[in-house]
Amino acid sequence: MIWTYIIGGVIVAGVIALIPVGYVLAKIYPYSYPNARIRAMKAKLIQEEEFTNLLTRPYKDIIYYLEQKHYPFITAYTGATYDYASLESALRTHMVETIEKVRRISPQQTREFVDALLAKYDIQVIEAIIRGISAKTNKKNDILHQTKLFREEFVTREQYSLNDLQYELKNTPYEQFIKTYRSQLEKQQYAAFEEALDKYYFAKLLQKASSPYAKKYVQKLIDAHNVALYNKGKEPDIPGGKIGSYDKKEDYVKAGYEVAENPQEQEKLMYKEIKRYAIDLFRKEPLSEASIIGYIALKTINVRNTFILLKLTYHNKKNIEEELIV
């Protein structure tokens, strides 16, 4: 009987000792598989030396290279014309699909934040449709990318009305924005509507950012957005950033940012800082959401650089390298 009590006590003590270990494993285990997938996806991003090598090549040569090495779907969208609007739509759709893939492999506690990030692409489509409605031809100026919010039949239409858009957004948070700003939109006054959507988007990001990695990423996104607004002569009023006053260079330094001589270079520095932060996230705790957020940030800048390279080459612009975030 004594031995029974002793053995039972040892077992109970062992179980109690394993509780903290189990708690730790429960926190990190869900990130083991996503982390491996994310690192494999990161290895497939376009590298800086590739962008450098493509700078002097013709537009169609760049598309051919990208199709062979990174984006095999490109010409399926553009056809033989290599139309830039079609290509931009293809890359935005690819970006949405990539983030949705990241969402699927992410643990539940990270998915809400990834969903919040995806809202950016819904808002882009909404704003493009609104501005397209006001065109004299009543046709959209850009080929729209696909998102989960919109039906494919809707984004491939040739014509829209505000009623069409409001009906498509029925029972979503965006329906109320159309109702609230409808009279202004009918007068082709977009500023208040687009500012309201921006504030909604960043507020949602802040709300869903549960980890310190996510919160810091959102802060940097807000600062970059506010800098862009400030440089356009608009009020940098998105709350949640780290920069106190956008007209005081010392506040940039206090927030941990480099200071540029001119506004355009300052915007570029903000995105360079986001890129540096994303790379640094891959050096953090590997079994956490750090690498997931780092990958999304790097992928976003990677696609942004692709847009810059293709658009400026398409329009025969020079000094492309100065615009790239490298």
GROMACS .gro file of C-alpha atoms in nm:
model
  326
    1MET     CA    1   0.000   0.000   0.000
    2ILE     CA    2   0.285   0.237   0.086
    3TRP     CA    3   0.446   0.175  -0.250
    4THR     CA    4   0.116   0.248  -0.420
    5TYR     CA    5   0.101   0.588  -0.251
    6ILE     CA    6   0.464   0.658  -0.338
    7ILE     CA    7   0.418   0.568  -0.705
    8GLY     CA    8   0.095   0.766  -0.721
    9GLY     CA    9   0.266   1.067  -0.565
   10VAL     CA   10   0.549   1.051  -0.814
   11ILE     CA   11   0.305   1.039  -1.105
   12VAL     CA   12   0.106   1.333  -0.971
   13ALA     CA   13   0.426   1.533  -0.912
   14GLY     CA   14   0.539   1.455  -1.266
   15VAL     CA   15   0.209   1.570  -1.411
   16ILE     CA   16   0.224   1.892  -1.211
   17ALA     CA   17   0.581   1.952  -1.326
   18LEU     CA   18   0.476   1.908  -1.688
   19ILE     CA   19   0.195   2.163  -1.669
   20PRO     CA   20   0.424   2.467  -1.732
   21VAL     CA   21   0.594   2.279  -2.015
   22GLY     CA   22   0.256   2.195  -2.166
   23TYR     CA   23   0.151   2.558  -2.138
   24VAL     CA   24   0.461   2.674  -2.326
   25LEU     CA   25   0.421   2.406  -2.593
   26ALA     CA   26   0.056   2.500  -2.638
   27LYS     CA   27   0.165   2.855  -2.719
   28ILE     CA   28   0.445   2.772  -2.964
   29TYR     CA   29   0.337   2.443  -3.124
   30PRO     CA   30   0.075   2.601  -3.357
   31TYR     CA   31   0.352   2.809  -3.518
   32SER     CA   32   0.594   2.526  -3.606
   33TYR     CA   33   0.432   2.427  -3.937
   34PRO     CA   34   0.344   2.785  -4.049
   35ASN     CA   35   0.699   2.897  -3.971
   36ALA     CA   36   0.847   2.631  -4.200
   37ARG     CA   37   0.605   2.720  -4.481
   38ILE     CA   38   0.664   3.093  -4.440
   39ARG     CA   39   1.041   3.057  -4.465
   40ALA     CA   40   1.003   2.853  -4.783
   41MET     CA   41   0.775   3.122  -4.929
   42LYS     CA   42   1.021   3.396  -4.830
   43ALA     CA   43   1.296   3.222  -5.029
   44LYS     CA   44   1.084   3.266  -5.346
   45LEU     CA   45   1.058   3.646  -5.323
   46ILE     CA   46   1.229   3.853  -5.592
   47GLN     CA   47   1.576   3.935  -5.463
   48GLU     CA   48   1.733   4.282  -5.467
   49GLU     CA   49   1.997   4.180  -5.722
   50GLU     CA   50   1.719   4.064  -5.955
   51PHE     CA   51   1.555   4.406  -5.943
   52THR     CA   52   1.894   4.564  -6.012
   53ASN     CA   53   1.955   4.337  -6.311
   54LEU     CA   54   1.611   4.416  -6.455
   55LEU     CA   55   1.647   4.795  -6.437
   56THR     CA   56   1.787   4.836  -6.788
   57ARG     CA   57   1.582   4.569  -6.962
   58PRO     CA   58   1.282   4.640  -7.189
   59TYR     CA   59   0.928   4.611  -7.052
   60LYS     CA   60   0.843   4.287  -7.232
   61ASP     CA   61   1.174   4.129  -7.132
   62ILE     CA   62   1.096   4.204  -6.766
   63ILE     CA   63   0.753   4.042  -6.799
   64TYR     CA   64   0.906   3.737  -6.964
   65TYR     CA   65   1.162   3.707  -6.683
   66LEU     CA   66   0.900   3.745  -6.411
   67GLU     CA   67   0.677   3.491  -6.580
   68GLN     CA   68   0.959   3.238  -6.599
   69LYS     CA   69   1.097   3.293  -6.249
   70HIS     CA   70   0.824   3.423  -6.021
   71TYR     CA   71   0.479   3.487  -6.168
   72PRO     CA   72   0.380   3.216  -6.419
   73PHE     CA   73   0.025   3.353  -6.434
   74ILE     CA   74   0.113   3.698  -6.574
   75THR     CA   75   0.048   3.654  -6.946
   76ALA     CA   76  -0.273   3.465  -6.875
   77TYR     CA   77  -0.404   3.804  -6.754
   78THR     CA   78  -0.232   4.039  -6.998
   79GLY     CA   79  -0.243   3.836  -7.318
   80ALA     CA   80  -0.021   3.936  -7.608
   81THR     CA   81  -0.064   4.310  -7.540
   82TYR     CA   82   0.114   4.303  -7.199
   83ASP     CA   83  -0.125   4.578  -7.092
   84TYR     CA   84  -0.003   4.735  -6.766
   85ALA     CA   85  -0.352   4.776  -6.615
   86SER     CA   86  -0.416   4.403  -6.662
   87LEU     CA   87  -0.077   4.322  -6.518
   88GLU     CA   88  -0.138   4.540  -6.213
   89SER     CA   89  -0.471   4.367  -6.156
   90ALA     CA   90  -0.302   4.028  -6.182
   91LEU     CA   91  -0.038   4.119  -5.924
   92ARG     CA   92  -0.294   4.262  -5.681
   93THR     CA   93  -0.505   3.948  -5.715
   94HIS     CA   94  -0.191   3.743  -5.655
   95MET     CA   95  -0.116   3.951  -5.346
   96VAL     CA   96  -0.464   3.885  -5.206
   97GLU     CA   97  -0.433   3.513  -5.280
   98THR     CA   98  -0.091   3.501  -5.112
   99ILE     CA   99  -0.212   3.669  -4.793
  100GLU     CA  100  -0.516   3.439  -4.789
  101LYS     CA  101  -0.277   3.144  -4.816
  102VAL     CA  102  -0.081   3.281  -4.519
  103ARG     CA  103  -0.409   3.313  -4.331
  104ARG     CA  104  -0.501   2.951  -4.396
  105ILE     CA  105  -0.174   2.817  -4.253
  106SER     CA  106  -0.171   3.059  -3.959
  107PRO     CA  107  -0.296   2.970  -3.609
  108GLN     CA  108  -0.638   3.100  -3.515
  109GLN     CA  109  -0.492   3.373  -3.291
  110THR     CA  110  -0.316   3.529  -3.595
  111ARG     CA  111  -0.595   3.495  -3.851
  112GLU     CA  112  -0.799   3.792  -3.730
  113PHE     CA  113  -0.502   4.022  -3.781
  114VAL     CA  114  -0.438   3.880  -4.129
  115ASP     CA  115  -0.807   3.935  -4.210
  116ALA     CA  116  -0.769   4.297  -4.103
  117LEU     CA  117  -0.469   4.338  -4.335
  118LEU     CA  118  -0.671   4.195  -4.624
  119ALA     CA  119  -0.931   4.471  -4.582
  120LYS     CA  120  -0.686   4.705  -4.758
  121TYR     CA  121  -0.753   4.534  -5.090
  122ASP     CA  122  -1.130   4.554  -5.047
  123ILE     CA  123  -1.097   4.926  -4.987
  124GLN     CA  124  -0.881   4.967  -5.299
  125VAL     CA  125  -1.155   4.810  -5.509
  126ILE     CA  126  -1.425   5.024  -5.347
  127GLU     CA  127  -1.232   5.346  -5.413
  128ALA     CA  128  -1.150   5.244  -5.772
  129ILE     CA  129  -1.517   5.174  -5.844
  130ILE     CA  130  -1.631   5.502  -5.686
  131ARG     CA  131  -1.391   5.703  -5.900
  132GLY     CA  132  -1.474   5.495  -6.205
  133ILE     CA  133  -1.844   5.571  -6.167
  134SER     CA  134  -1.770   5.941  -6.206
  135ALA     CA  135  -1.579   5.896  -6.533
  136LYS     CA  136  -1.759   6.040  -6.834
  137THR     CA  137  -1.775   5.701  -6.999
  138ASN     CA  138  -1.909   5.549  -6.674
  139LYS     CA  139  -1.650   5.272  -6.715
  140LYS     CA  140  -1.383   5.179  -6.468
  141ASN     CA  141  -1.040   5.318  -6.551
  142ASP     CA  142  -0.856   5.023  -6.400
  143ILE     CA  143  -0.906   4.651  -6.423
  144LEU     CA  144  -1.004   4.551  -6.072
  145HIS     CA  145  -0.837   4.281  -5.870
  146GLN     CA  146  -1.030   3.999  -5.708
  147THR     CA  147  -1.099   3.987  -5.335
  148LYS     CA  148  -1.312   3.762  -5.114
  149LEU     CA  149  -1.554   4.049  -5.052
  150PHE     CA  150  -1.657   4.094  -5.415
  151ARG     CA  151  -1.805   3.843  -5.652
  152GLU     CA  152  -1.607   3.784  -5.971
  153GLU     CA  153  -1.913   3.876  -6.176
  154PHE     CA  154  -1.916   4.215  -6.006
  155VAL     CA  155  -1.550   4.314  -6.046
  156THR     CA  156  -1.553   4.219  -6.415
  157ARG     CA  157  -1.844   4.444  -6.508
  158GLU     CA  158  -1.795   4.728  -6.752
  159GLN     CA  159  -2.031   4.968  -6.575
  160TYR     CA  160  -2.132   5.043  -6.218
  161SER     CA  161  -2.360   5.272  -6.024
  162LEU     CA  162  -2.358   5.372  -5.659
  163ASN     CA  163  -2.668   5.162  -5.614
  164ASP     CA  164  -2.485   4.860  -5.758
  165LEU     CA  165  -2.193   4.910  -5.524
  166GLN     CA  166  -2.411   4.968  -5.218
  167TYR     CA  167  -2.607   4.652  -5.293
  168GLU     CA  168  -2.286   4.450  -5.339
  169LEU     CA  169  -2.166   4.577  -4.999
  170LYS     CA  170  -2.495   4.503  -4.826
  171ASN     CA  171  -2.451   4.369  -4.470
  172THR     CA  172  -2.082   4.466  -4.464
  173PRO     CA  173  -1.927   4.753  -4.265
  174TYR     CA  174  -1.869   4.940  -4.593
  175GLU     CA  175  -2.238   4.975  -4.675
  176GLN     CA  176  -2.275   5.241  -4.407
  177PHE     CA  177  -1.986   5.441  -4.550
  178ILE     CA  178  -2.165   5.461  -4.886
  179LYS     CA  179  -2.485   5.574  -4.714
  180THR     CA  180  -2.310   5.833  -4.497
  181TYR     CA  181  -2.109   5.996  -4.778
  182ARG     CA  182  -2.344   5.932  -5.068
  183SER     CA  183  -2.435   6.297  -5.132
  184GLN     CA  184  -2.066   6.390  -5.144
  185LEU     CA  185  -1.979   6.099  -5.371
  186GLU     CA  186  -2.254   6.200  -5.613
  187LYS     CA  187  -2.082   6.541  -5.634
  188GLN     CA  188  -1.746   6.369  -5.701
  189GLN     CA  189  -1.616   6.475  -5.360
  190TYR     CA  190  -1.407   6.180  -5.242
  191ALA     CA  191  -1.176   6.314  -4.972
  192ALA     CA  192  -1.396   6.265  -4.664
  193PHE     CA  193  -1.510   5.921  -4.781
  194GLU     CA  194  -1.157   5.795  -4.844
  195GLU     CA  195  -1.028   5.942  -4.517
  196ALA     CA  196  -1.307   5.765  -4.328
  197LEU     CA  197  -1.215   5.434  -4.493
  198ASP     CA  198  -0.847   5.486  -4.403
  199LYS     CA  199  -0.933   5.552  -4.040
  200TYR     CA  200  -1.158   5.247  -4.030
  201TYR     CA  201  -0.884   5.028  -4.178
  202PHE     CA  202  -0.607   5.135  -3.942
  203ALA     CA  203  -0.837   5.126  -3.638
  204LYS     CA  204  -0.922   4.769  -3.731
  205LEU     CA  205  -0.553   4.682  -3.761
  206LEU     CA  206  -0.481   4.828  -3.418
  207GLN     CA  207  -0.773   4.640  -3.268
  208LYS     CA  208  -0.666   4.303  -3.412
  209ALA     CA  209  -0.293   4.342  -3.344
  210SER     CA  210  -0.257   4.123  -3.035
  211SER     CA  211   0.118   4.058  -3.035
  212PRO     CA  212   0.396   4.316  -2.988
  213TYR     CA  213   0.521   4.225  -3.337
  214ALA     CA  214   0.186   4.307  -3.495
  215LYS     CA  215   0.139   4.627  -3.293
  216LYS     CA  216   0.479   4.762  -3.392
  217TYR     CA  217   0.414   4.677  -3.757
  218VAL     CA  218   0.084   4.866  -3.752
  219GLN     CA  219   0.253   5.166  -3.589
  220LYS     CA  220   0.503   5.178  -3.874
  221LEU     CA  221   0.229   5.145  -4.135
  222ILE     CA  222   0.040   5.435  -3.976
  223ASP     CA  223   0.350   5.653  -3.960
  224ALA     CA  224   0.428   5.582  -4.327
  225HIS     CA  225   0.069   5.664  -4.425
  226ASN     CA  226   0.068   5.986  -4.221
  227VAL     CA  227   0.398   6.095  -4.375
  228ALA     CA  228   0.245   6.046  -4.721
  229LEU     CA  229  -0.058   6.254  -4.619
  230TYR     CA  230   0.164   6.528  -4.474
  231ASN     CA  231   0.370   6.546  -4.793
  232LYS     CA  232   0.050   6.592  -4.994
  233GLY     CA  233  -0.054   6.885  -4.777
  234LYS     CA  234  -0.322   6.684  -4.597
  235GLU     CA  235  -0.375   6.641  -4.225
  236PRO     CA  236  -0.180   6.336  -4.099
  237ASP     CA  237  -0.457   6.242  -3.860
  238ILE     CA  238  -0.453   5.861  -3.848
  239PRO     CA  239  -0.412   5.782  -3.475
  240GLY     CA  240  -0.178   5.516  -3.344
  241GLY     CA  241   0.159   5.614  -3.490
  242LYS     CA  242   0.476   5.694  -3.299
  243ILE     CA  243   0.571   6.026  -3.460
  244GLY     CA  244   0.453   6.315  -3.244
  245SER     CA  245   0.458   6.597  -3.498
  246TYR     CA  246   0.515   6.533  -3.868
  247ASP     CA  247   0.673   6.873  -3.926
  248LYS     CA  248   0.941   6.824  -3.659
  249LYS     CA  249   1.240   6.617  -3.768
  250GLU     CA  250   1.343   6.554  -3.409
  251ASP     CA  251   1.014   6.367  -3.358
  252TYR     CA  252   1.109   6.130  -3.639
  253VAL     CA  253   1.438   6.059  -3.464
  254LYS     CA  254   1.264   6.003  -3.130
  255ALA     CA  255   1.034   5.751  -3.301
  256GLY     CA  256   1.335   5.564  -3.437
  257TYR     CA  257   1.323   5.680  -3.800
  258GLU     CA  258   1.591   5.823  -4.025
  259VAL     CA  259   1.540   6.178  -4.149
  260ALA     CA  260   1.558   6.271  -4.518
  261GLU     CA  261   1.628   6.604  -4.683
  262ASN     CA  262   1.311   6.609  -4.893
  263PRO     CA  263   0.952   6.478  -4.855
  264GLN     CA  264   0.975   6.218  -5.133
  265GLU     CA  265   1.287   6.064  -4.986
  266GLN     CA  266   1.124   6.063  -4.642
  267GLU     CA  267   0.838   5.850  -4.772
  268LYS     CA  268   1.088   5.607  -4.918
  269LEU     CA  269   1.277   5.593  -4.587
  270MET     CA  270   0.955   5.502  -4.406
  271TYR     CA  271   0.907   5.198  -4.627
  272LYS     CA  272   1.274   5.109  -4.595
  273GLU     CA  273   1.222   5.107  -4.219
  274ILE     CA  274   0.924   4.873  -4.259
  275LYS     CA  275   1.140   4.645  -4.471
  276ARG     CA  276   1.419   4.647  -4.212
  277TYR     CA  277   1.169   4.566  -3.940
  278ALA     CA  278   1.026   4.279  -4.146
  279ILE     CA  279   1.372   4.128  -4.196
  280ASP     CA  280   1.440   4.166  -3.824
  281LEU     CA  281   1.119   3.976  -3.742
  282PHE     CA  282   1.274   3.664  -3.893
  283ARG     CA  283   1.544   3.685  -3.625
  284LYS     CA  284   1.288   3.689  -3.344
  285GLU     CA  285   1.133   3.391  -3.165
  286PRO     CA  286   1.089   3.141  -3.451
  287LEU     CA  287   0.784   2.975  -3.298
  288SER     CA  288   0.570   3.288  -3.289
  289GLU     CA  289   0.378   3.503  -3.536
  290ALA     CA  290   0.686   3.723  -3.593
  291SER     CA  291   0.785   3.547  -3.916
  292ILE     CA  292   0.424   3.551  -4.044
  293ILE     CA  293   0.403   3.929  -4.009
  294GLY     CA  294   0.756   3.967  -4.141
  295TYR     CA  295   0.670   3.772  -4.455
  296ILE     CA  296   0.352   3.968  -4.526
  297ALA     CA  297   0.547   4.294  -4.492
  298LEU     CA  298   0.828   4.172  -4.719
  299LYS     CA  299   0.583   4.036  -4.977
  300THR     CA  300   0.394   4.367  -4.981
  301ILE     CA  301   0.713   4.564  -5.046
  302ASN     CA  302   0.829   4.303  -5.300
  303VAL     CA  303   0.511   4.347  -5.502
  304ARG     CA  304   0.529   4.725  -5.457
  305ASN     CA  305   0.879   4.720  -5.610
  306THR     CA  306   0.746   4.509  -5.897
  307PHE     CA  307   0.475   4.768  -5.962
  308ILE     CA  308   0.734   5.048  -5.961
  309LEU     CA  309   0.968   4.862  -6.196
  310LEU     CA  310   0.696   4.769  -6.446
  311LYS     CA  311   0.504   5.096  -6.440
  312LEU     CA  312   0.806   5.321  -6.485
  313THR     CA  313   0.953   5.094  -6.753
  314TYR     CA  314   0.617   5.083  -6.933
  315HIS     CA  315   0.612   5.464  -6.942
  316ASN     CA  316   0.983   5.485  -7.038
  317LYS     CA  317   1.076   5.666  -6.718
  318LYS     CA  318   1.432   5.702  -6.593
  319ASN     CA  319   1.585   5.680  -6.244
  320ILE     CA  320   1.376   5.377  -6.157
  321GLU     CA  321   1.632   5.262  -5.902
  322GLU     CA  322   1.570   5.576  -5.697
  323GLU     CA  323   1.205   5.475  -5.649
  324LEU     CA  324   1.263   5.113  -5.545
  325ILE     CA  325   1.252   5.016  -5.178
  326VAL     CA  326   1.586   4.835  -5.160
   0.00000   0.00000   0.00000
